Short mmCIF file of C-alpha atoms (C1' of nucleotides) in Angstrom, two decimals:
data_model
loop_
_atom_site.label_atom_id
_atom_site.label_comp_id
_atom_site.label_asym_id
_atom_site.label_seq_id
_atom_site.Cartn_x
_atom_site.Cartn_y
_atom_site.Cartn_z
CA MET A 167 -68.42 249.75 -157.05
CA LEU A 168 -65.55 248.32 -155.08
CA THR A 169 -63.41 245.34 -155.89
CA ILE A 170 -62.92 242.81 -153.15
CA GLY A 171 -59.57 244.29 -152.12
CA LYS A 172 -61.01 247.79 -151.65
CA LEU A 173 -63.95 246.39 -149.73
CA SER A 174 -61.50 244.49 -147.58
CA ASP A 175 -59.66 247.72 -146.73
CA ALA A 176 -62.87 249.65 -146.19
CA ALA A 177 -64.49 247.12 -143.87
CA GLY A 178 -61.37 245.78 -142.18
CA VAL A 179 -62.06 242.17 -143.16
CA LYS A 180 -59.54 240.10 -145.07
CA VAL A 181 -60.19 239.15 -148.67
CA PRO A 182 -60.40 235.36 -148.16
CA THR A 183 -62.71 235.95 -145.25
CA ILE A 184 -65.09 237.92 -147.44
CA ARG A 185 -65.16 235.09 -149.97
CA TYR A 186 -65.74 232.69 -147.08
CA TYR A 187 -68.67 234.75 -145.82
CA GLU A 188 -70.19 234.64 -149.29
CA GLU A 189 -69.66 230.89 -149.47
CA ILE A 190 -71.53 230.27 -146.23
CA GLY A 191 -74.30 232.68 -147.18
CA LEU A 192 -73.60 235.51 -144.74
CA LEU A 193 -73.08 237.82 -147.68
CA PRO A 194 -75.16 237.55 -150.86
CA GLU A 195 -73.39 236.47 -154.02
CA ALA A 196 -71.54 239.47 -155.35
CA GLU A 197 -72.09 240.99 -158.76
CA ARG A 198 -69.29 240.25 -161.18
CA SER A 199 -67.32 242.39 -163.62
CA ALA A 200 -66.89 241.35 -167.26
CA GLY A 201 -63.70 239.61 -166.13
CA ASN A 202 -65.53 237.66 -163.39
CA GLN A 203 -64.27 239.73 -160.49
CA ARG A 204 -66.52 240.49 -157.55
CA LEU A 205 -67.99 244.00 -157.27
CA TYR A 206 -69.57 245.47 -154.16
CA GLY A 207 -71.79 248.46 -153.43
CA GLN A 208 -72.68 250.43 -150.33
CA LYS A 209 -75.06 247.82 -148.96
CA ALA A 210 -72.52 245.05 -149.02
CA GLN A 211 -70.04 247.26 -147.24
CA GLU A 212 -72.52 248.07 -144.48
CA ARG A 213 -73.44 244.44 -144.07
CA LEU A 214 -69.81 243.42 -143.85
CA THR A 215 -69.07 246.13 -141.31
CA PHE A 216 -72.00 244.92 -139.24
CA ILE A 217 -70.54 241.42 -139.33
CA ARG A 218 -67.11 242.62 -138.31
CA HIS A 219 -68.42 244.53 -135.34
CA ALA A 220 -70.49 241.62 -134.18
CA ARG A 221 -67.46 239.32 -134.51
CA GLU A 222 -65.41 241.79 -132.47
CA LEU A 223 -68.02 241.46 -129.76
CA GLY A 224 -67.57 237.71 -129.92
CA PHE A 225 -70.90 236.79 -131.51
CA PRO A 226 -70.66 233.46 -133.35
CA LEU A 227 -71.51 233.54 -137.04
CA ASP A 228 -74.80 231.75 -136.46
CA ALA A 229 -75.92 234.49 -134.07
CA ILE A 230 -74.82 237.09 -136.59
CA ARG A 231 -76.87 235.38 -139.25
CA ASP A 232 -79.90 235.76 -136.99
CA LEU A 233 -79.12 239.37 -136.19
CA LEU A 234 -78.79 240.18 -139.88
CA SER A 235 -82.13 238.68 -140.72
CA LEU A 236 -83.65 240.66 -137.85
CA SER A 237 -82.17 243.89 -139.11
CA ASP A 238 -83.84 243.24 -142.43
CA ARG A 239 -87.22 243.59 -140.69
CA PRO A 240 -87.03 246.93 -138.90
CA ASP A 241 -90.68 247.01 -137.88
CA GLN A 242 -90.51 243.87 -135.75
CA SER A 243 -89.96 243.88 -132.00
CA CYS A 244 -86.35 243.90 -131.00
CA ALA A 245 -86.88 241.31 -128.31
CA ALA A 246 -85.15 238.67 -130.42
CA ALA A 247 -82.10 240.84 -130.98
CA ASP A 248 -82.03 241.53 -127.28
CA ALA A 249 -82.19 237.84 -126.50
CA ILE A 250 -79.24 237.10 -128.78
CA ALA A 251 -77.17 239.86 -127.21
CA SER A 252 -78.14 238.72 -123.71
CA ALA A 253 -77.11 235.18 -124.51
CA GLN A 254 -73.80 236.48 -125.75
CA LEU A 255 -73.35 238.49 -122.58
CA ALA A 256 -74.07 235.43 -120.47
CA ALA A 257 -71.57 233.38 -122.48
CA VAL A 258 -68.93 236.06 -122.00
CA GLU A 259 -69.59 236.21 -118.27
CA ALA A 260 -69.33 232.44 -117.97
CA ARG A 261 -66.01 232.46 -119.78
CA ILE A 262 -64.70 235.20 -117.55
CA ALA A 263 -65.64 233.29 -114.42
CA ARG A 264 -63.97 230.19 -115.71
CA LEU A 265 -60.81 232.02 -116.70
CA VAL A 266 -60.56 233.82 -113.39
CA ALA A 267 -60.59 230.44 -111.62
CA LEU A 268 -57.91 229.13 -113.97
CA LYS A 269 -55.81 232.21 -113.38
CA ALA A 270 -55.94 231.70 -109.63
CA GLU A 271 -54.84 228.13 -109.94
CA LEU A 272 -52.03 228.86 -112.37
CA GLU A 273 -50.77 231.56 -110.04
CA ARG A 274 -50.84 229.19 -107.10
CA MET A 275 -48.88 226.64 -109.09
CA LEU A 276 -46.28 229.18 -110.11
CA VAL A 277 -45.85 230.74 -106.71
CA GLN A 278 -45.25 227.36 -105.17
CA CYS A 279 -42.63 226.41 -107.71
CA ALA A 280 -39.29 226.93 -106.00
CA GLY A 281 -37.47 227.21 -109.29
CA GLY A 282 -35.53 224.06 -108.62
CA VAL A 283 -35.58 220.79 -110.44
CA ILE A 284 -38.37 219.01 -112.29
CA ALA A 285 -38.64 216.34 -109.61
CA ASP A 286 -39.71 219.00 -107.09
CA CYS A 287 -41.66 221.18 -109.50
CA ARG A 288 -45.10 222.09 -108.28
CA VAL A 289 -46.23 222.74 -111.85
CA ILE A 290 -45.57 219.20 -112.92
CA GLU A 291 -46.68 217.80 -109.60
CA VAL A 292 -50.01 219.57 -109.53
CA LEU A 293 -50.75 218.48 -113.06
CA GLY A 294 -49.90 214.90 -112.21
CA ASP A 295 -52.07 214.80 -109.13
CA HIS A 296 -54.93 217.19 -108.99
CA ALA A 297 -55.56 216.35 -105.34
CA LYS A 298 -52.65 218.71 -104.72
CA CYS A 299 -54.55 221.73 -105.93
CA HIS A 300 -57.54 223.49 -104.46
CA ALA A 301 -59.64 222.62 -107.48
CA ASP A 302 -63.18 223.66 -106.82
CA HIS A 303 -63.73 222.86 -110.45
CA ALA A 304 -62.42 219.34 -110.16
CA HIS A 305 -64.15 216.66 -112.21
CA ALA A 306 -66.19 219.17 -114.11
CA GLY A 307 -67.27 216.38 -116.43
CA HIS A 308 -66.16 217.90 -119.68
CA LEU A 309 -62.92 219.52 -120.56
CA ILE A 310 -62.14 223.13 -121.06
CA GLU A 311 -63.69 225.48 -123.58
CA VAL A 312 -61.29 228.36 -123.28
CA ALA A 313 -59.71 227.86 -126.69
CA GLY A 314 -57.74 230.53 -128.43
CA MET B 12 -54.75 196.09 -117.19
CA LEU B 13 -57.66 198.32 -118.09
CA THR B 14 -59.64 198.36 -121.29
CA ILE B 15 -60.16 201.73 -122.89
CA GLY B 16 -63.59 202.17 -121.33
CA LYS B 17 -62.31 201.60 -117.80
CA LEU B 18 -59.43 203.95 -118.41
CA SER B 19 -61.91 206.47 -119.69
CA ASP B 20 -63.90 206.26 -116.46
CA ALA B 21 -60.80 206.29 -114.30
CA ALA B 22 -59.21 209.31 -115.93
CA GLY B 23 -62.35 211.22 -116.86
CA VAL B 24 -61.48 211.40 -120.56
CA LYS B 25 -63.82 210.10 -123.24
CA VAL B 26 -62.96 206.98 -125.18
CA PRO B 27 -62.63 208.59 -128.62
CA THR B 28 -60.47 211.29 -127.08
CA ILE B 29 -58.06 208.68 -125.74
CA ARG B 30 -57.76 207.15 -129.19
CA TYR B 31 -57.24 210.63 -130.57
CA TYR B 32 -54.43 211.31 -128.10
CA GLU B 33 -52.77 208.09 -129.16
CA GLU B 34 -53.13 209.05 -132.81
CA ILE B 35 -51.40 212.38 -132.34
CA GLY B 36 -48.69 210.85 -130.19
CA LEU B 37 -49.61 212.29 -126.80
CA LEU B 38 -50.07 208.78 -125.51
CA PRO B 39 -47.83 205.89 -126.61
CA GLU B 40 -49.43 203.15 -128.67
CA ALA B 41 -51.31 200.91 -126.29
CA GLU B 42 -50.67 197.24 -125.84
CA ARG B 43 -53.35 195.05 -127.38
CA SER B 44 -55.29 192.03 -126.19
CA ALA B 45 -55.52 188.87 -128.26
CA GLY B 46 -58.67 190.36 -129.74
CA ASN B 47 -56.91 193.60 -130.70
CA GLN B 48 -58.38 195.72 -127.94
CA ARG B 49 -56.27 198.36 -126.22
CA LEU B 50 -54.96 197.61 -122.73
CA TYR B 51 -53.58 200.17 -120.33
CA GLY B 52 -51.51 200.03 -117.15
CA GLN B 53 -50.83 202.41 -114.29
CA LYS B 54 -48.43 204.59 -116.25
CA ALA B 55 -50.86 205.29 -119.05
CA GLN B 56 -53.50 206.24 -116.53
CA GLU B 57 -51.18 208.70 -114.82
CA ARG B 58 -50.14 210.21 -118.09
CA LEU B 59 -53.73 210.61 -119.18
CA THR B 60 -54.71 212.19 -115.88
CA PHE B 61 -51.84 214.62 -116.27
CA ILE B 62 -53.14 215.54 -119.70
CA ARG B 63 -56.66 216.02 -118.44
CA HIS B 64 -55.59 218.33 -115.64
CA ALA B 65 -53.46 220.38 -117.95
CA ARG B 66 -56.38 220.66 -120.38
CA GLU B 67 -58.61 221.78 -117.53
CA LEU B 68 -56.13 224.54 -116.88
CA GLY B 69 -56.41 225.53 -120.52
CA PHE B 70 -53.00 224.40 -121.72
CA PRO B 71 -53.02 223.68 -125.45
CA LEU B 72 -51.98 220.16 -126.47
CA ASP B 73 -48.67 221.37 -127.82
CA ALA B 74 -47.77 222.83 -124.44
CA ILE B 75 -48.85 219.62 -122.79
CA ARG B 76 -46.61 217.66 -125.10
CA ASP B 77 -43.71 219.81 -123.91
CA LEU B 78 -44.67 219.44 -120.25
CA LEU B 79 -44.85 215.68 -120.62
CA SER B 80 -41.41 215.46 -122.13
CA LEU B 81 -40.13 217.62 -119.29
CA SER B 82 -41.68 215.39 -116.68
CA ASP B 83 -39.82 212.48 -118.21
CA ARG B 84 -36.53 214.13 -117.16
CA PRO B 85 -36.96 214.81 -113.43
CA ASP B 86 -33.35 215.89 -112.87
CA GLN B 87 -33.51 218.88 -115.21
CA SER B 88 -34.24 222.42 -114.10
CA CYS B 89 -37.89 223.25 -113.99
CA ALA B 90 -37.38 226.63 -115.62
CA ALA B 91 -38.89 225.35 -118.85
CA ALA B 92 -42.01 224.05 -117.12
CA ASP B 93 -42.27 227.35 -115.35
CA ALA B 94 -42.01 229.22 -118.60
CA ILE B 95 -44.81 227.19 -120.15
CA ALA B 96 -47.06 227.76 -117.16
CA SER B 97 -46.22 231.47 -117.14
CA ALA B 98 -47.08 231.76 -120.80
CA GLN B 99 -50.37 230.06 -120.11
CA LEU B 100 -51.04 232.45 -117.25
CA ALA B 101 -50.31 235.41 -119.50
CA ALA B 102 -52.64 234.03 -122.17
CA VAL B 103 -55.40 233.57 -119.63
CA GLU B 104 -54.94 237.10 -118.31
CA ALA B 105 -55.05 238.52 -121.83
CA ARG B 106 -58.28 236.66 -122.54
CA ILE B 107 -59.82 237.90 -119.33
CA ALA B 108 -58.96 241.50 -120.15
CA ARG B 109 -60.43 241.13 -123.59
CA LEU B 110 -63.61 239.52 -122.30
CA VAL B 111 -64.12 242.13 -119.62
CA ALA B 112 -64.04 244.82 -122.29
CA LEU B 113 -66.55 242.88 -124.38
CA LYS B 114 -68.80 242.43 -121.39
CA ALA B 115 -68.84 246.16 -120.73
CA GLU B 116 -69.78 246.91 -124.28
CA LEU B 117 -72.48 244.26 -124.45
CA GLU B 118 -73.97 245.62 -121.24
CA ARG B 119 -73.96 249.14 -122.62
CA MET B 120 -75.73 247.94 -125.74
CA LEU B 121 -78.37 246.10 -123.77
CA VAL B 122 -79.03 248.83 -121.24
CA GLN B 123 -79.60 251.31 -124.03
CA CYS B 124 -82.05 249.06 -125.81
CA ALA B 125 -85.48 250.40 -124.98
CA GLY B 126 -87.14 247.10 -125.82
CA GLY B 127 -89.02 248.65 -128.72
CA VAL B 128 -88.76 247.91 -132.39
CA ILE B 129 -85.82 246.81 -134.51
CA ALA B 130 -85.60 250.17 -136.22
CA ASP B 131 -84.76 251.78 -132.87
CA CYS B 132 -82.75 248.92 -131.42
CA ARG B 133 -79.41 249.95 -130.01
CA VAL B 134 -78.11 246.42 -130.43
CA ILE B 135 -78.59 246.46 -134.17
CA GLU B 136 -77.61 250.09 -134.41
CA VAL B 137 -74.34 249.75 -132.54
CA LEU B 138 -73.37 246.74 -134.62
CA GLY B 139 -74.15 248.61 -137.82
CA ASP B 140 -72.15 251.67 -136.84
CA HIS B 141 -69.38 251.18 -134.39
CA ALA B 142 -68.91 254.92 -134.03
CA LYS B 143 -71.92 254.66 -131.74
CA CYS B 144 -70.09 252.67 -129.13
CA HIS B 145 -67.28 253.67 -126.81
CA ALA B 146 -64.97 251.17 -128.43
CA ASP B 147 -61.55 251.64 -126.99
CA HIS B 148 -60.70 248.47 -128.85
CA ALA B 149 -61.97 249.78 -132.16
CA HIS B 150 -60.07 248.71 -135.25
CA ALA B 151 -58.03 246.19 -133.34
CA GLY B 152 -56.73 244.93 -136.67
CA HIS B 153 -57.64 241.30 -136.29
CA LEU B 154 -60.88 239.77 -135.24
CA ILE B 155 -61.75 238.12 -132.01
CA GLU B 156 -60.12 235.07 -130.51
CA VAL B 157 -62.59 234.36 -127.75
CA ALA B 158 -63.99 231.20 -129.28
CA GLY B 159 -65.82 228.62 -127.31
"C1'" DC C 65 -48.40 247.56 -178.18
"C1'" DC C 66 -46.30 244.88 -174.88
"C1'" DT C 67 -44.82 243.50 -170.65
"C1'" DT C 68 -44.49 243.64 -165.74
"C1'" DG C 69 -46.63 243.09 -161.56
"C1'" DC C 70 -50.24 243.17 -158.50
"C1'" DA C 71 -54.90 241.87 -157.62
"C1'" DC C 72 -58.11 238.59 -158.49
"C1'" DC C 73 -60.09 233.80 -159.58
"C1'" DT C 74 -61.04 228.67 -158.02
"C1'" DC C 75 -59.97 224.72 -155.49
"C1'" DT C 76 -57.86 221.97 -151.97
"C1'" DA C 77 -56.08 221.22 -147.64
"C1'" DG C 78 -54.67 222.59 -143.00
"C1'" DT C 79 -55.58 224.56 -138.32
"C1'" DT C 80 -57.50 222.98 -132.82
"C1'" DA C 81 -59.28 219.50 -130.23
"C1'" DC C 82 -62.20 216.88 -130.55
"C1'" DT C 83 -67.25 214.54 -131.67
"C1'" DA C 84 -70.42 211.63 -134.31
"C1'" DG C 85 -71.55 207.85 -137.01
"C1'" DA C 86 -71.17 203.48 -139.86
"C1'" DG C 87 -70.32 198.80 -140.01
"C1'" DA C 88 -67.90 194.97 -138.02
"C1'" DG C 89 -65.55 192.16 -134.42
"C1'" DA C 90 -64.68 191.06 -129.09
"C1'" DT C 91 -66.26 190.22 -124.44
"C1'" DT C 92 -69.20 189.58 -120.82
"C1'" DA C 93 -73.60 188.35 -118.40
"C1'" DC C 94 -77.30 185.43 -118.00
"C1'" DG D 231 -75.94 180.19 -126.73
"C1'" DT D 232 -77.25 184.46 -127.39
"C1'" DA D 233 -78.07 189.19 -126.31
"C1'" DA D 234 -76.12 193.29 -124.73
"C1'" DT D 235 -72.42 196.01 -124.35
"C1'" DC D 236 -67.73 197.26 -125.69
"C1'" DT D 237 -64.37 197.86 -128.81
"C1'" DC D 238 -62.29 198.22 -133.46
"C1'" DT D 239 -61.25 201.19 -137.84
"C1'" DC D 240 -62.40 204.70 -140.88
"C1'" DT D 241 -64.56 208.83 -142.53
"C1'" DA D 242 -66.48 213.15 -141.99
"C1'" DG D 243 -68.02 217.11 -139.41
"C1'" DT D 244 -67.52 221.14 -136.06
"C1'" DA D 245 -65.94 227.02 -135.97
"C1'" DA D 246 -63.99 230.28 -138.47
"C1'" DC D 247 -61.04 230.91 -140.94
"C1'" DT D 248 -55.78 230.66 -143.21
"C1'" DA D 249 -52.41 229.13 -146.58
"C1'" DG D 250 -51.00 227.67 -150.92
"C1'" DA D 251 -51.12 226.13 -155.88
"C1'" DG D 252 -51.92 227.28 -160.39
"C1'" DG D 253 -54.20 230.36 -163.47
"C1'" DT D 254 -56.58 235.01 -165.23
"C1'" DG D 255 -57.70 240.34 -165.22
"C1'" DC D 256 -56.28 244.80 -165.40
"C1'" DA D 257 -53.75 249.22 -165.02
"C1'" DA D 258 -49.48 251.61 -165.85
"C1'" DG D 259 -44.70 252.23 -167.70
"C1'" DG D 260 -41.71 252.02 -171.49
#
DNA sequence: CCTTGCACCTCTAGTTACTAGAGAGATTAC
DNA sequence: GTAATCTCTCTAGTAACTAGAGGTGCAAGG
């Protein structure tokens, strides 16, 4: 039985994050020692490692919740797991496309900036008047989702 | 003078978002009508448009705050604006690199999934045991920042 | 046996950039 | 005049944690 700190080291997930996962029901409530400290066995460690890997692949916690409940029923078809992973792939591809467009525009802005004075700065100018950029994504309707 | 709804349409930023920008000091406090409704002039519209374009390029609000204060001093060197845009470009490039790696791994997972039963599903398997993937990014230390 | 010090406990609040909703007042259109 | 639409403030919620306060458990050294 591992304490939360050992589990944290073993799975590569920070201690408060583990408690958070328990709070939102991604991990079952841990057993407790006589002194009320959490204790974890092999299963919890595997589950947590699964979660970490899925997070590294960018799956949102809700998708991970679904994947976990799928993995609890090994005799079912894996079509559902496939669908979740495909959706994630599509989301990643969409984000890449978006970011590549942003990159191009940022580069254009920077190349055009003569390094002079604010009044002549293309960076500021382009931001102030989008007509001055090539914006194929102009007036997209909603703002960016490239957070991070 | 525009009411908040007209400004919203003109600048392509939602009404609650405009109020939010005022609250956090990105926009100055608006003038008010006799009935306490916000009124905006040309300057506010330009400033808001600037903010929207910068957001579309993925700049975080803090960076935008800096860019706005730069644009208020048109006689200064534009090195600072350049630096902010360069940092943004670097951030975008880093995110692209990260996402491309994720995409490759997701594709590998999906290709290997025979479409059978959970017990044999590569998706679940790879997530449960990362040794089974090619992970050059394994044990990156911190979890993903690809939110969205 | 006692103390030092680290690990653990709970709880609250903060992060980013908004979005949603309640309940009430202002304006505009007919 | 009244109905519809806008606007107002305020609170709370989103994703996925992170940080901090204030208090307890436990193992090892002296």
